[in-house]
Protein backbone atom coordinates (compact mmCIF):
# COMPACT_ATOMS: atom_id res chain seq x y z
CA UNK A 1 15.68 -28.79 82.47
CA UNK A 2 12.79 -30.14 84.88
CA UNK A 3 15.29 -32.08 87.27
CA UNK A 4 17.29 -28.77 87.98
CA UNK A 5 13.84 -27.02 88.18
CA UNK A 6 12.99 -29.62 90.81
CA UNK A 7 16.46 -29.24 92.71
CA UNK A 8 16.52 -25.45 92.12
CA UNK A 9 12.94 -24.83 94.00
CA UNK A 10 13.82 -27.38 96.57
CA UNK A 11 17.05 -25.90 97.76
CA UNK A 12 15.52 -22.16 97.47
CA UNK A 13 12.42 -23.20 99.65
CA UNK A 14 14.39 -25.10 102.12
CA UNK A 15 16.94 -21.53 102.54
CA UNK A 16 16.34 -19.51 105.29
CA UNK A 17 16.72 -16.77 102.91
CA UNK A 18 12.85 -17.90 101.86
CA UNK A 19 11.72 -16.51 104.95
CA UNK A 20 12.64 -13.23 104.15
CA UNK A 21 10.61 -13.05 101.49
CA UNK A 22 7.37 -13.02 103.48
CA UNK A 23 7.99 -9.84 105.62
CA UNK A 24 7.74 -7.11 102.70
CA UNK A 25 4.72 -8.71 100.78
CA UNK A 26 2.91 -8.85 104.44
CA UNK A 27 3.60 -4.91 104.93
CA UNK A 28 2.37 -3.98 101.80
CA UNK A 29 -0.81 -5.61 102.00
CA UNK A 30 -1.28 -4.56 105.66
CA UNK A 31 -0.54 -0.93 104.58
CA UNK A 32 -2.96 -1.10 101.82
CA UNK A 33 -5.77 -2.97 104.11
CA UNK A 34 -5.35 -0.40 106.92
CA UNK A 35 -5.35 2.81 104.61
CA UNK A 36 -8.64 1.44 103.28
CA UNK A 37 -10.43 0.58 106.27
CA UNK A 38 -9.40 4.19 108.12
CA UNK A 39 -11.30 5.67 104.68
CA UNK A 40 -8.09 7.36 103.92
CA UNK A 41 -8.46 8.98 100.17
CA UNK A 42 -6.66 6.58 97.49
CA UNK A 43 -4.83 9.18 96.04
CA UNK A 44 -2.93 9.95 99.04
CA UNK A 45 -1.86 6.45 100.03
CA UNK A 46 -2.01 4.52 96.90
CA UNK A 47 1.28 5.97 95.09
CA UNK A 48 3.76 5.36 98.13
CA UNK A 49 2.00 2.30 98.72
CA UNK A 50 1.63 0.95 95.26
CA UNK A 51 4.77 2.31 93.83
CA UNK A 52 6.92 3.71 96.77
CA UNK A 53 6.72 0.41 98.59
CA UNK A 54 5.53 -2.04 95.97
CA UNK A 55 7.37 -1.49 92.59
CA UNK A 56 10.23 0.48 94.28
CA UNK A 57 11.15 -2.06 97.14
CA UNK A 58 8.96 -5.00 97.44
CA UNK A 59 9.37 -6.28 93.94
CA UNK A 60 13.53 -5.71 93.19
CA UNK A 61 14.45 -6.77 96.71
CA UNK A 62 12.22 -10.07 96.55
CA UNK A 63 14.03 -10.61 93.42
CA UNK A 64 17.23 -9.76 94.20
CA UNK A 65 16.98 -12.37 97.47
CA UNK A 66 15.98 -15.04 95.18
CA UNK A 67 17.55 -14.30 91.77
CA UNK A 68 21.19 -13.90 93.37
CA UNK A 69 20.04 -17.44 95.54
CA UNK A 70 19.42 -19.98 92.93
CA UNK A 71 22.69 -20.21 91.57
CA UNK A 72 24.73 -17.84 93.71
CA UNK A 73 24.08 -19.91 96.84
CA UNK A 74 24.81 -22.74 95.13
CA UNK A 75 28.48 -21.24 93.99
CA UNK A 76 29.29 -20.26 97.46
CA UNK A 77 28.56 -23.18 99.43
CA UNK A 78 30.48 -25.31 96.66
CA UNK A 79 27.13 -27.67 95.73
CA UNK A 80 27.10 -26.11 92.30
CA UNK A 81 29.96 -28.85 91.33
CA UNK A 82 26.92 -31.50 91.70
CA UNK A 83 25.39 -29.63 88.32
CA UNK A 84 28.70 -28.80 86.77
CA UNK A 85 29.34 -32.43 86.36
CA UNK A 86 26.49 -33.30 84.99
CA UNK A 87 26.19 -33.80 80.53
CA UNK A 88 23.95 -30.69 80.59
CA UNK A 89 24.40 -27.88 78.05
CA UNK A 90 25.06 -24.55 80.44
CA UNK A 91 21.40 -22.98 78.75
CA UNK A 92 20.10 -26.39 80.40
CA UNK A 93 21.45 -25.11 83.75
CA UNK A 94 20.72 -21.29 83.44
CA UNK A 95 17.10 -21.30 82.08
CA UNK A 96 15.20 -23.38 84.72
CA UNK A 97 16.68 -21.68 87.62
CA UNK A 98 15.89 -18.48 85.76
CA UNK A 99 12.28 -19.72 85.52
CA UNK A 100 12.26 -20.46 89.12
CA UNK A 101 13.54 -17.22 90.27
CA UNK A 102 11.46 -15.48 88.19
CA UNK A 103 8.10 -17.39 89.08
CA UNK A 104 8.53 -17.42 92.49
CA UNK A 105 9.51 -13.52 92.66
CA UNK A 106 6.66 -13.08 90.49
CA UNK A 107 4.14 -15.19 92.59
CA UNK A 108 5.64 -13.68 95.93
CA UNK A 109 4.73 -10.11 94.93
CA UNK A 110 1.81 -10.57 92.29
CA UNK A 111 -0.69 -11.47 95.18
CA UNK A 112 -0.06 -8.41 97.68
CA UNK A 113 0.02 -5.93 94.63
CA UNK A 114 -2.79 -7.47 93.52
CA UNK A 115 -4.87 -6.95 97.03
CA UNK A 116 -3.59 -3.33 97.35
CA UNK A 117 -4.39 -2.33 93.27
CA UNK A 118 -8.31 -3.70 94.05
CA UNK A 119 -8.55 -1.89 97.32
CA UNK A 120 -6.91 1.35 96.03
CA UNK A 121 -8.85 1.45 92.63
CA UNK A 122 -10.24 -1.58 90.62
CA UNK A 123 -9.55 -5.24 89.74
CA UNK A 124 -8.45 -3.78 86.43
CA UNK A 125 -5.82 -1.94 88.32
CA UNK A 126 -4.81 -5.17 90.24
CA UNK A 127 -4.61 -7.35 87.50
CA UNK A 128 -2.22 -4.81 85.48
CA UNK A 129 -0.09 -4.96 88.51
CA UNK A 130 -0.04 -8.59 88.62
CA UNK A 131 0.79 -8.59 84.93
CA UNK A 132 3.56 -5.91 85.08
CA UNK A 133 5.30 -7.19 87.77
CA UNK A 134 5.58 -10.55 86.50
CA UNK A 135 7.31 -8.88 83.58
CA UNK A 136 9.61 -6.90 86.05
CA UNK A 137 10.43 -10.24 87.90
CA UNK A 138 11.53 -11.91 84.82
CA UNK A 139 14.07 -8.70 83.88
CA UNK A 140 14.87 -8.53 87.74
CA UNK A 141 15.50 -12.17 87.74
CA UNK A 142 17.69 -12.01 84.65
CA UNK A 143 19.83 -9.15 85.80
CA UNK A 144 20.42 -10.47 89.33
CA UNK A 145 20.83 -14.30 88.41
CA UNK A 146 23.86 -12.69 85.93
CA UNK A 147 25.32 -10.73 88.81
CA UNK A 148 26.06 -13.68 90.81
CA UNK A 149 28.08 -15.41 88.34
CA UNK A 150 29.79 -12.24 87.38
CA UNK A 151 30.88 -10.99 91.00
CA UNK A 152 30.86 -12.38 94.31
CA UNK A 153 29.08 -9.30 95.78
CA UNK A 154 26.04 -9.79 93.70
CA UNK A 155 23.37 -8.46 96.39
CA UNK A 156 25.78 -5.63 97.23
CA UNK A 157 25.75 -4.46 93.38
CA UNK A 158 21.88 -5.45 93.13
CA UNK A 159 21.06 -2.92 96.01
CA UNK A 160 23.20 -0.26 94.30
CA UNK A 161 21.24 -0.68 91.54
CA UNK A 162 17.75 -0.85 93.45
CA UNK A 163 18.79 2.04 95.46
CA UNK A 164 20.75 4.15 94.17
CA UNK A 165 19.98 4.14 90.38
CA UNK A 166 16.13 3.22 90.49
CA UNK A 167 15.63 5.04 93.82
CA UNK A 168 17.95 7.99 94.22
CA UNK A 169 18.83 9.02 90.96
CA UNK A 170 15.39 8.08 89.46
CA UNK A 171 13.69 10.58 91.60
CA UNK A 172 16.07 13.42 90.86
CA UNK A 173 17.49 12.85 87.50
CA UNK A 174 14.82 11.81 85.02
CA UNK A 175 17.12 10.73 82.20
CA UNK A 176 18.26 7.85 84.35
CA UNK A 177 14.24 6.57 84.57
CA UNK A 178 14.67 5.17 80.97
CA UNK A 179 16.87 2.66 82.16
CA UNK A 180 14.84 1.57 85.18
CA UNK A 181 12.81 -1.89 85.56
CA UNK A 182 10.92 -0.20 88.02
CA UNK A 183 9.81 2.75 85.63
CA UNK A 184 9.20 -0.15 82.83
CA UNK A 185 6.66 -1.79 85.14
CA UNK A 186 4.82 1.59 85.52
CA UNK A 187 4.31 1.93 81.80
CA UNK A 188 2.93 -1.37 81.75
CA UNK A 189 0.92 -1.53 84.35
CA UNK A 190 -0.36 2.36 83.16
CA UNK A 191 -1.06 1.25 79.93
CA UNK A 192 -3.20 -1.94 81.01
CA UNK A 193 -5.31 0.04 83.74
CA UNK A 194 -4.60 3.88 83.08
CA UNK A 195 -4.72 5.88 86.68
CA UNK A 196 -3.88 8.98 87.98
CA UNK A 197 -2.05 6.64 90.78
CA UNK A 198 0.64 5.78 88.39
CA UNK A 199 3.12 7.94 86.15
CA UNK A 200 6.06 7.84 84.26
CA UNK A 201 7.86 9.49 81.32
CA UNK A 202 9.24 6.05 79.92
CA UNK A 203 6.74 5.23 76.97
CA UNK A 204 5.17 1.69 76.61
CA UNK A 205 6.85 0.87 73.40
CA UNK A 206 10.50 1.54 74.98
CA UNK A 207 9.59 -0.16 78.11
CA UNK A 208 8.99 -3.33 76.06
CA UNK A 209 11.45 -3.13 74.05
CA UNK A 210 14.47 -2.79 76.83
CA UNK A 211 12.46 -5.19 79.20
CA UNK A 212 13.28 -7.90 76.51
CA UNK A 213 17.09 -6.60 76.26
CA UNK A 214 17.63 -6.87 79.46
CA UNK A 215 15.78 -10.27 80.05
CA UNK A 216 17.45 -11.65 77.29
CA UNK A 217 20.87 -9.87 77.26
CA UNK A 218 21.51 -11.09 80.88
CA UNK A 219 20.53 -14.37 80.27
CA UNK A 220 22.82 -14.89 77.83
CA UNK A 221 25.63 -13.08 79.91
CA UNK A 222 25.05 -15.91 82.55
CA UNK A 223 24.93 -18.78 80.35
CA UNK A 224 28.42 -17.43 78.83
CA UNK A 225 29.57 -16.87 82.03
CA UNK A 226 28.92 -20.24 83.70
CA UNK A 227 30.48 -21.94 80.72
CA UNK A 228 33.80 -20.39 81.91
CA UNK A 229 33.15 -22.11 85.52
CA UNK A 230 35.51 -25.02 85.95
CA UNK A 231 34.25 -27.92 88.15
CA UNK A 232 36.00 -26.33 91.34
CA UNK A 233 33.28 -23.52 90.78
CA UNK A 234 36.00 -20.88 90.03
CA UNK A 235 35.88 -19.44 86.62
CA UNK A 236 38.85 -20.25 84.28
């Protein structure tokens, strides 16, 4: 598993798509620092920056880029053949790739969220955002990794989920929020550091259960889907 993880990390950092991870977190930190330096009331800038940008855009988009790239890119360019020819159970391929995707996504997002949380409220809020975003990164990564094995357009479907389901419908149809990873992250962060800057209608128990179900369920789906791949990289 360590070999697969190393190959995955090396391939991820060696691709141009890794450079796409940097602008959004940088913008998040820049906005937080700018608002704080200008003396803007945190009640006015924190919700749109922390939630509207950090949890609604930066976290899912970073996870989408990484999650669909750790295996999807190898399928597209044909290098997945080298992995499929190894005498490894498919779970020993999927789990390391999921770990790399979730880890890279969590670190990329956690640092700017911590800085923004500290500037907006306190160290406690910053740490709560770090932990909650790491949990969210795992759920998003499992979802997007599975999509890269289920469809040839994983990025498109991922954007539909993030922008349409979580963004558009989540803002206007309250019932859809219970199936939103973004809302689960907010619920967890708000429980660890209660603040008026974060609000959601999803309870913590529901958020925890659904996060576990999504993470495990889509990981199992990815493993099962990879078993159906032939050496040519096509599904049988």
